[in-house]
Amino acid sequence: MLSMHAVNRGLRTNLVVAAVGDSSIHERWFEDFDHATWDLAAFYFGNRNDFTCDECVHVESGSGTKWSFLYKFAKSDLFQKKFARQYKQLYVTDDDIVQTSASISRSFALMQQYGLLLAQPSLCSPFESATWQNPLYKDARLILQYTTFVEIMVPMFNMNFFKSKVIATLEHAETGHGLDWVWPFILGYPQEKIAIINDVCVIHPKKELQPGTKLTIYKEHNPHAELVAVLAKFGYESEILRKKYDMGYLQPSWLGRRWQPWYQDLLQLAGVKDVYEEKNAAKGPHKGVKFVSAETGAPGLGRLRPHHHIQTAIKYLGFQTSQANATGRHRYLVVVSVHKDSRWLWANSSTQYDTLAIAPEDQASQVEQACSHCVYVYAHNLDPAAGRYAALYKLIHTVRWQTQMAGKYDYIYFPEEEIVQSVSSINRMFELATEYKLDLAHPSWCSPEDTVSWHMDLLRMHPTTLLRHTTYVETAAPLWSHSFWDQYVAPNLKDIDRGFGLDFVWPYLAEYPEDKVGVIDDTCVMRPTHILGPSPLTKAAKLSQDELITKIDAEEVRTLVSVDYNPNKHRHIAYKPQDVMNWVLQPWYKQMLSMNHLLVTPVRRWDMRLIVDDSS
């Protein structure tokens, strides 16, 4: 019986072209190829006389580079009379790119959906892929990012653009250097037609991760000389760029972004919108995007979803519908210090947790009316300038807490009121904490663009990981297991106001376990206080910036002294350690690494290191 690929071969509308050698990994792209929407044409430059590719629609052998092969192929009758008519889109990829059949198909689908003329998939992360353009790395918040630059290792073309403009640029191309600047230039930088596709990412292994036997077809060429020649040939000049497009020479501009639906909903929930910072828009590029405050009502919270990368095709593991325990409660509790109009009071039928609100006495009745689903609204009479940890301390010494709530929940989550996140992201966070048996955790921050954090380097969302085991979590949105709460949190809340110093104390008291403290990357939250202004509690404090910093320092010192803080008693680490102990990878990313026999090894601070698995 013929496979679906045999039936579909030559009937698909997308074409992948690659120059392949003896160490090429193109055969790994064919996994689940029956469902692919693309065909492959291979140019073989290796040393074998018996090279074959049964899955390919075209194979030719010879010497040369990817671009010289492509130019000859594009000028042939076969291409002009058949392939250029059959295929609507073209992807020219290096042969060492780690990618899957599904990810290639997804890139083609998004390119067609958004009417792109020129594009490329993003690179998964700087840990395994090298590029001198940082915005080419995957941003999990984005479907795609409009740009004026696409790198030559993985460009994708609309076929009409390729035939009418691109083929002519390949006539003397060998290394291809300079073409990535020329293609957008000859298009005239049209808006929303050139993009980095962030919904998909690929791995371009760094040199140290390449096999020692890898052949190169570029060693006889001079990339810089070719760059200079091709830019001059097509009139790419600094004066033209400056006067016509208000752009710098060899400097990419980022023209706009299409958000993932979950992040777009998060912005709406936060009362924030993105706007273009326009510059010379009539002639071409915009210059980036900024966030501004916006008037908004409560969105349909049921639409919100946590981060879920399209490449996984794997549903959340062990995801359950809402189930209460025998006492009529859920297994998880969210405790939040709120005001009468807080978004945390909005009801949602999909919650898998109970909500407990802490409110000032003069607002408690309004909070109770707004939060009929709350298991308890605790009214306190603290000074308006008091911190939320002071209110938490008073709460846990009430009879109501000690008789009805203490010991009843597997996890307690204590986010700041300013934290913006969806119900589904909270559900997901509880789920992962339970699955990986975390004692102390914190959701990742979505981006430094939407959140201010002194520890953004550690807590910023990593798109390739489910979670990272760390030696630190912030006090802004901690998640505690029942046992950790009883042993380390509740006994150390006395005299705590805003929680400063607890972020270092908690992991220290637990003696920095290897796999019990973590930052959860599979979902992210934002704290857009720099956009929306200070919270009611911050306003009530009436402190200047210098006064606030002094107060923070004093509380942190007092907290550290109270527990005889000395990290070196447990590990030889920094005084205030913020290290990653281990990385739990997204399933799709782990699969891609294994395709190229790569292993992850943790490196202190925030990095991981990839090594080649010699046992494979």
XYZ file of C-alpha atoms in Angstrom:
616
model
C 0.000 0.000 0.000
C 1.294 3.461 -0.875
C 2.035 5.853 1.999
C 0.199 9.154 2.169
C 3.486 10.823 1.244
C 3.736 8.772 -1.936
C 0.182 9.777 -2.796
C 0.743 13.448 -1.957
C 4.227 13.833 -3.410
C 4.187 16.588 -5.995
C 0.671 17.684 -5.007
C 1.653 19.943 -2.126
C 1.908 23.690 -2.544
C 5.023 24.405 -0.445
C 8.603 23.586 -1.397
C 11.629 23.232 0.881
C 15.067 23.517 -0.701
C 18.270 22.447 1.074
C 21.900 21.820 0.113
C 22.725 18.623 2.005
C 26.012 16.931 2.831
C 27.128 13.696 4.431
C 26.499 15.047 7.936
C 23.159 16.640 7.052
C 20.236 16.056 9.418
C 17.532 16.584 6.784
C 16.284 13.007 7.184
C 15.095 13.910 10.677
C 12.684 16.422 9.148
C 10.656 13.545 7.672
C 9.179 12.265 10.924
C 5.395 12.193 10.528
C 5.957 13.286 6.932
C 2.629 11.833 5.756
C 0.935 14.872 7.283
C 3.393 17.408 5.874
C 2.264 20.248 3.608
C 5.622 20.545 1.854
C 7.968 18.719 -0.499
C 11.777 18.686 -0.413
C 14.267 19.358 -3.200
C 17.827 18.375 -2.187
C 21.151 19.552 -3.629
C 23.809 17.039 -2.588
C 27.408 18.254 -2.208
C 28.901 15.316 -0.266
C 31.353 12.577 -1.180
C 29.007 9.648 -1.761
C 28.207 8.301 -5.210
C 25.093 6.483 -4.041
C 23.195 9.348 -2.373
C 19.429 8.971 -2.653
C 16.410 10.652 -1.082
C 13.218 8.682 -1.616
C 11.129 11.385 0.073
C 12.432 14.160 -2.198
C 10.664 15.465 -5.295
C 13.999 16.463 -6.816
C 17.640 15.540 -6.186
C 20.772 16.747 -7.911
C 24.444 16.362 -7.045
C 27.451 18.538 -7.621
C 29.683 21.107 -6.028
C 28.769 24.571 -4.901
C 26.914 26.413 -2.158
C 23.256 26.521 -1.271
C 22.809 29.764 -3.180
C 24.710 28.753 -6.321
C 22.733 25.500 -6.409
C 19.491 27.427 -5.945
C 20.269 29.942 -8.709
C 20.948 27.188 -11.266
C 17.857 25.306 -10.158
C 15.650 28.415 -10.283
C 16.786 29.136 -13.872
C 16.093 25.592 -15.069
C 13.113 24.602 -17.191
C 12.051 22.154 -14.469
C 11.689 24.955 -11.967
C 10.270 27.579 -14.313
C 7.711 25.353 -16.022
C 6.726 23.056 -13.163
C 7.864 23.932 -9.656
C 7.329 27.699 -9.880
C 3.766 27.041 -11.026
C 2.899 24.273 -8.563
C 4.393 25.708 -5.373
C 3.120 28.925 -3.796
C 5.806 29.287 -1.116
C 9.491 28.399 -0.872
C 11.704 27.720 2.163
C 15.499 27.700 1.719
C 17.030 26.107 4.808
C 20.505 25.118 5.930
C 20.955 21.362 6.263
C 21.948 21.513 9.949
C 18.714 23.174 11.116
C 16.906 21.176 13.816
C 13.210 21.295 12.971
C 10.260 18.978 12.520
C 7.887 18.242 9.705
C 5.084 19.829 11.723
C 7.044 22.996 12.501
C 7.864 23.509 8.814
C 4.214 23.026 7.880
C 3.162 25.475 10.598
C 5.585 28.124 9.308
C 4.164 27.794 5.816
C 0.605 28.000 7.160
C 1.272 31.223 9.090
C 3.113 32.757 6.173
C 0.095 32.154 3.973
C -2.431 33.183 6.645
C -0.806 36.600 7.149
C 0.064 37.212 3.507
C 3.813 37.435 4.082
C 6.228 37.907 1.196
C 9.409 37.202 3.143
C 9.778 35.462 6.515
C 11.699 33.049 8.714
C 10.992 30.914 11.798
C 12.503 32.243 15.025
C 15.463 30.618 16.768
C 14.519 28.718 19.932
C 17.061 30.205 22.356
C 20.586 31.623 22.627
C 21.656 28.540 24.546
C 21.841 26.391 21.446
C 21.531 28.757 18.470
C 23.826 31.566 17.414
C 22.811 34.787 15.702
C 24.004 38.357 15.982
C 20.395 39.592 15.860
C 18.826 38.998 19.299
C 15.245 39.766 18.142
C 15.432 36.607 16.003
C 15.107 34.523 19.166
C 11.672 33.232 20.065
C 9.347 35.468 22.079
C 6.531 33.283 23.435
C 4.133 36.252 23.562
C 4.187 36.628 19.782
C 2.735 34.884 16.780
C 5.074 36.907 14.609
C 7.100 40.115 14.571
C 7.273 42.391 11.538
C 10.787 43.389 10.609
C 13.156 44.756 7.937
C 15.566 41.815 8.159
C 15.423 38.049 7.584
C 18.550 35.952 8.062
C 19.932 33.864 5.167
C 20.057 30.551 7.041
C 16.259 29.943 6.965
C 14.482 32.444 4.641
C 10.979 31.783 3.350
C 9.586 33.393 0.195
C 6.258 33.952 -1.441
C 6.827 32.302 -4.841
C 5.759 35.349 -6.872
C 8.257 37.496 -4.960
C 10.922 34.849 -5.400
C 10.408 34.650 -9.167
C 10.103 38.383 -9.790
C 12.796 39.746 -7.469
C 14.850 37.167 -5.595
C 16.227 34.994 -8.405
C 18.075 37.965 -9.895
C 19.864 38.585 -6.583
C 21.301 35.040 -6.593
C 23.282 35.271 -9.853
C 26.707 35.585 -8.215
C 25.758 34.495 -4.683
C 27.960 31.967 -2.909
C 27.791 32.518 0.853
C 24.632 34.640 0.550
C 26.007 37.385 2.793
C 24.229 40.669 2.149
C 21.142 39.080 0.619
C 19.265 39.303 3.945
C 19.637 43.112 3.751
C 18.905 43.341 0.026
C 15.627 41.393 -0.119
C 13.652 43.689 2.246
C 15.305 46.708 0.589
C 14.161 45.824 -2.932
C 10.676 45.186 -1.551
C 10.642 48.747 -0.199
C 9.976 47.619 3.393
C 6.222 47.083 3.012
C 4.262 47.063 6.226
C 3.166 43.656 7.546
C 4.811 41.691 4.714
C 8.182 40.722 6.251
C 8.250 38.844 9.544
C 9.958 36.605 12.069
C 7.514 33.773 12.867
C 7.675 33.407 16.664
C 4.954 30.788 16.887
C 7.540 28.352 15.516
C 11.206 28.081 16.372
C 14.146 26.111 15.015
C 17.578 25.268 16.358
C 20.707 26.311 14.472
C 23.365 24.516 16.530
C 26.341 26.578 17.589
C 29.737 25.576 16.249
C 30.674 23.668 19.408
C 27.483 21.593 19.054
C 28.195 20.602 15.454
C 29.719 17.186 14.649
C 33.459 17.278 14.014
C 32.902 15.600 10.653
C 30.579 18.309 9.332
C 31.514 19.502 5.852
C 31.382 23.174 4.951
C 30.819 24.544 1.458
C 31.802 28.090 2.375
C 35.494 27.758 3.321
C 36.739 28.829 -0.117
C 34.750 32.082 -0.107
C 35.053 35.568 1.395
C 31.746 36.491 3.056
C 32.676 40.117 3.774
C 33.745 40.816 0.201
C 30.497 39.271 -1.024
C 28.488 41.395 1.415
C 30.088 44.610 0.165
C 29.609 43.642 -3.487
C 25.950 42.636 -3.226
C 24.966 45.754 -1.271
C 26.642 47.970 -3.847
C 25.076 46.079 -6.748
C 21.523 46.664 -5.515
C 22.001 50.227 -4.260
C 21.761 49.523 -0.541
C 23.323 52.779 0.671
C 23.256 54.613 3.981
C 22.107 57.893 2.431
C 19.099 56.258 0.765
C 18.215 54.379 3.916
C 18.357 57.534 6.009
C 16.501 59.872 3.662
C 13.895 57.510 2.254
C 13.260 55.153 5.164
C 14.748 56.881 8.231
C 16.824 53.752 8.885
C 20.411 53.085 9.855
C 22.900 51.205 7.683
C 22.829 47.465 8.439
C 20.464 48.142 11.324
C 17.170 46.232 11.355
C 13.942 47.905 12.429
C 11.087 46.118 14.152
C 7.845 47.215 12.568
C 5.150 45.753 14.752
C 3.927 42.583 16.420
C 1.038 40.145 16.361
C 0.399 38.881 19.868
C -0.627 35.397 20.849
C -4.353 35.507 21.775
C -3.636 34.710 25.436
C -1.236 37.657 25.711
C -3.575 40.015 23.868
C -6.274 39.094 26.390
C -3.814 39.636 29.241
C -3.082 43.167 27.985
C -6.813 43.845 27.837
C -7.292 42.461 31.340
C -4.525 44.760 32.576
C -6.069 47.804 30.953
C -3.043 48.190 28.694
C -2.777 48.474 24.927
C 0.113 48.524 22.502
C 0.645 51.361 20.033
C 3.073 51.885 17.188
C 5.682 54.564 17.675
C 5.349 55.913 14.145
C 8.261 57.390 12.240
C 8.084 58.169 8.543
C 5.235 55.688 8.272
C 4.164 56.839 4.799
C 7.519 55.761 3.379
C 7.840 52.483 5.171
C 8.935 51.434 8.640
C 7.384 52.056 11.980
C 9.863 51.975 14.837
C 8.753 49.525 17.471
C 5.820 49.215 19.824
C 5.152 50.643 23.257
C 2.507 49.950 25.908
C 0.155 52.617 27.210
C -2.688 52.651 29.714
C -6.146 52.168 28.237
C -9.674 52.411 29.581
C -11.180 48.955 29.512
C -13.852 46.863 31.123
C -13.563 43.301 32.269
C -12.937 41.075 29.238
C -14.429 37.649 28.773
C -12.121 35.834 31.114
C -13.182 32.476 29.770
C -11.168 33.186 26.610
C -7.890 33.561 28.456
C -5.424 30.717 28.102
C -1.936 30.231 29.507
C 1.103 29.969 27.280
C 0.882 26.836 25.139
C 3.305 26.590 22.242
C 1.826 25.405 18.946
C 4.778 23.087 18.315
C 3.949 20.772 21.184
C 0.748 19.231 19.875
C 0.698 17.880 23.438
C -2.178 18.732 25.739
C -1.538 19.675 29.323
C -0.555 16.525 31.191
C -3.012 15.326 33.766
C -5.317 18.333 33.364
C -8.500 17.781 35.366
C -11.792 19.577 35.471
C -12.656 21.422 38.643
C -13.067 19.056 41.573
C -13.619 19.965 45.222
C -12.382 17.836 48.066
C -14.514 16.192 50.685
C -14.868 19.413 52.694
C -16.480 21.196 49.715
C -13.313 23.115 48.903
C -10.733 22.831 46.187
C -7.208 21.594 46.889
C -5.698 25.021 46.258
C -6.149 28.445 47.818
C -5.443 31.924 46.415
C -5.054 34.593 49.101
C -4.964 38.161 47.835
C -5.066 41.561 49.531
C -7.633 43.494 47.502
C -9.731 46.619 47.191
C -13.400 46.872 46.254
C -12.902 46.975 42.482
C -10.109 44.419 42.210
C -10.054 42.131 39.178
C -9.327 39.303 41.609
C -12.952 39.448 42.743
C -14.394 38.525 39.360
C -16.011 35.101 39.412
C -15.113 32.373 36.931
C -16.591 28.903 36.729
C -13.337 27.356 35.503
C -11.347 28.029 38.662
C -9.754 25.011 40.306
C -8.976 26.919 43.487
C -10.678 28.804 46.310
C -10.226 32.546 46.758
C -9.727 34.298 50.067
C -9.745 38.098 50.079
C -8.021 40.371 52.585
C -9.516 43.880 52.650
C -9.462 47.045 54.785
C -12.401 47.277 57.191
C -13.950 50.211 55.363
C -14.099 48.210 52.129
C -14.833 44.722 53.415
C -18.608 44.828 52.902
C -18.208 45.929 49.288
C -15.626 43.199 48.709
C -18.008 40.601 50.174
C -20.745 41.715 47.787
C -18.373 41.621 44.813
C -16.879 38.264 45.776
C -19.749 35.975 46.681
C -17.580 33.031 45.592
C -14.844 33.876 48.135
C -14.536 31.326 50.939
C -13.713 34.159 53.325
C -13.252 37.939 53.294
C -10.957 38.948 56.125
C -11.382 42.566 57.239
C -8.370 44.156 58.898
C -7.858 47.482 60.660
C -4.194 47.988 59.803
C -2.783 51.358 58.877
C -3.347 52.054 55.141
C 0.421 52.116 54.668
C 0.864 48.598 56.111
C 2.154 45.890 53.812
C 0.228 42.833 52.705
C 2.428 40.414 54.649
C 1.411 42.208 57.853
C -2.216 41.571 56.882
C -1.421 37.933 56.091
C 0.087 37.505 59.559
C -3.094 38.830 61.184
C -5.252 36.582 58.983
C -3.549 33.343 60.006
C -4.079 34.132 63.679
C -7.841 34.415 63.337
C -10.082 31.664 64.676
C -11.677 31.297 61.240
C -8.321 30.504 59.621
C -7.101 28.167 62.323
C -10.304 26.149 62.566
C -11.515 26.046 58.964
C -8.538 26.640 56.658
C -5.219 25.770 58.234
C -4.010 22.445 56.853
C -6.923 22.109 54.421
C -5.103 23.095 51.186
C -2.278 21.450 49.273
C -0.981 24.817 48.012
C -1.416 28.480 48.908
C -0.771 31.228 46.349
C -0.256 34.816 47.534
C -0.015 37.236 44.581
C 0.076 41.001 44.777
C -3.161 42.711 43.765
C -1.328 44.332 40.836
C -0.424 40.954 39.329
C -2.307 40.343 36.069
C -2.945 36.753 35.043
C -5.728 34.538 33.833
C -7.707 31.912 35.686
C -6.316 29.222 33.393
C -2.735 30.309 34.091
C -3.337 29.989 37.848
C -4.873 26.557 37.311
C -1.836 25.562 35.242
C 0.579 26.827 37.872
C -1.086 24.740 40.599
C -1.076 21.749 38.265
C 2.659 21.963 37.538
C 3.546 22.608 41.165
C 1.635 19.446 42.082
C 3.085 17.364 39.231
C 6.684 18.320 40.009
C 6.202 18.337 43.809
C 7.405 21.898 44.282
C 7.459 23.383 47.782
C 8.085 26.986 46.765
C 7.404 28.543 43.379
C 6.698 31.739 41.464
C 5.190 32.283 37.997
C 7.565 33.787 35.451
C 7.235 37.409 34.344
C 6.028 37.696 30.756
C 8.459 40.430 29.673
C 10.420 43.453 30.944
C 8.229 45.486 28.600
C 5.130 44.862 30.703
C 6.638 44.283 34.149
C 9.120 45.923 36.475
C 11.214 43.525 38.543
C 14.628 43.813 40.151
C 15.176 40.171 39.303
C 13.923 40.062 35.705
C 16.988 38.180 34.423
C 16.060 35.191 36.554
C 12.266 35.388 36.493
C 11.639 36.335 32.872
C 9.731 33.615 31.008
C 11.865 31.111 29.113
C 9.877 29.860 26.105
C 11.654 26.500 25.918
C 11.114 25.373 29.516
C 8.187 24.228 31.638
C 9.945 25.369 34.796
C 13.382 26.001 36.284
C 14.543 24.851 39.701
C 16.111 27.883 41.367
C 17.600 29.213 44.603
C 15.276 32.227 44.628
C 11.688 33.355 44.103
C 10.243 36.834 44.495
C 7.775 37.783 47.215
C 5.419 39.308 44.627
C 3.564 36.075 43.829
C 4.864 33.138 45.878
C 3.280 29.697 45.842
C 3.792 27.484 48.906
C 3.089 23.831 49.520
C 1.172 22.969 52.687
C 4.278 21.533 54.356
C 6.517 24.436 53.336
C 3.929 26.921 54.594
C 3.735 25.217 57.986
C 7.480 24.776 58.393
C 9.028 27.935 56.953
C 6.442 30.578 56.020
C 3.860 30.917 58.790
C 6.403 30.775 61.665
C 8.437 33.636 60.153
C 5.761 36.239 59.401
C 5.886 38.056 62.721
C 7.028 41.673 62.326
C 7.070 41.283 58.517
C 5.488 44.178 56.636
C 6.024 44.050 52.880
C 7.976 40.799 52.756
C 11.400 42.170 51.864
C 14.092 39.602 52.621
C 11.726 36.637 52.647
C 12.638 35.897 49.017
C 16.144 34.979 50.204
C 15.087 33.522 53.549
C 12.659 30.862 52.292
C 15.112 28.925 50.058
C 17.806 29.358 52.734
C 15.649 27.823 55.451
C 14.901 24.898 53.122
C 18.682 24.510 52.558
C 18.472 25.158 48.797
C 16.932 21.867 47.637
C 17.790 20.759 44.097
C 14.234 20.301 42.853
C 11.729 21.861 45.263
C 11.999 25.590 44.494
C 11.177 26.883 41.049
C 10.093 29.487 38.536
C 7.180 28.246 36.419
C 7.746 29.207 32.765
C 4.809 27.424 31.164
C 2.644 30.324 32.239
C 3.567 33.941 32.861
C 2.120 36.953 34.648
C 2.577 40.683 34.324
C 2.806 43.541 36.793
C 2.288 46.685 34.674
C 2.584 49.196 37.509
C 5.008 51.351 35.499
C 2.241 51.788 32.922
C -0.831 52.087 35.114
C 0.777 53.956 37.996
C 1.150 52.995 41.675
C -1.355 50.760 43.411
C -3.739 52.049 46.102
C -1.485 50.555 48.788
C 1.580 52.285 47.355
C -0.300 55.568 47.202
C -1.444 55.139 50.798
C 2.138 54.712 51.962
C 2.959 58.248 50.763
C 6.663 57.453 50.549
C 9.188 58.993 48.206
C 11.392 56.675 46.162
C 14.341 57.222 48.524
C 12.152 56.633 51.575
C 10.771 53.441 50.080
C 14.257 52.084 49.322
C 15.364 52.890 52.887
C 12.312 51.049 54.246
C 13.006 48.075 51.973
C 16.643 47.863 53.038
C 15.781 48.090 56.728
C 13.131 45.348 56.539
C 15.378 43.077 54.483
C 18.267 43.396 56.935
C 15.946 42.788 59.893
C 14.468 39.697 58.218
C 17.845 38.175 57.322
C 19.217 38.746 60.822
C 16.144 37.144 62.410
C 16.996 33.753 60.880
C 20.788 33.998 61.205
C 21.030 34.117 57.404
C 24.243 32.519 56.116
C 23.866 30.661 52.777
C 27.361 29.148 52.954
C 26.181 26.943 55.789
C 24.355 24.894 53.141
C 26.110 25.553 49.826
C 29.123 27.405 48.521
C 27.107 30.101 46.759
C 26.672 33.858 46.658
C 25.337 35.746 49.660
C 22.058 36.383 47.865
C 21.961 33.496 45.385
C 19.814 33.662 42.288
C 20.881 30.531 40.457
C 19.183 27.979 38.243
C 19.751 24.488 39.593
C 17.994 22.559 36.837
C 15.856 23.018 33.722
C 12.637 21.119 33.001
C 12.222 21.450 29.248
C 9.090 21.841 27.181
C 8.326 18.430 25.581
C 8.605 19.808 22.033
C 11.990 21.399 22.816
C 13.290 18.250 24.480
C 12.297 16.339 21.355
C 14.175 18.794 19.130
C 17.321 18.531 21.245
C 17.189 14.744 21.185
C 16.867 14.869 17.393
C 20.340 16.420 17.367
C 21.710 14.350 20.281
C 22.023 17.345 22.600
C 21.886 17.257 26.394
C 21.270 20.097 28.857
C 23.632 20.761 31.743
C 22.825 23.551 34.243
C 25.215 26.439 34.752
C 25.033 28.635 37.833
C 23.262 31.983 37.591
C 20.705 31.980 34.774
C 22.294 29.969 31.983
C 22.145 26.414 30.806
C 24.738 24.741 28.628
C 24.126 22.215 25.877
C 26.547 19.388 25.171
C 26.630 16.665 22.529
C 25.476 13.277 23.794
C 28.421 11.047 22.804
C 26.519 7.919 23.782
C 24.014 8.389 20.941
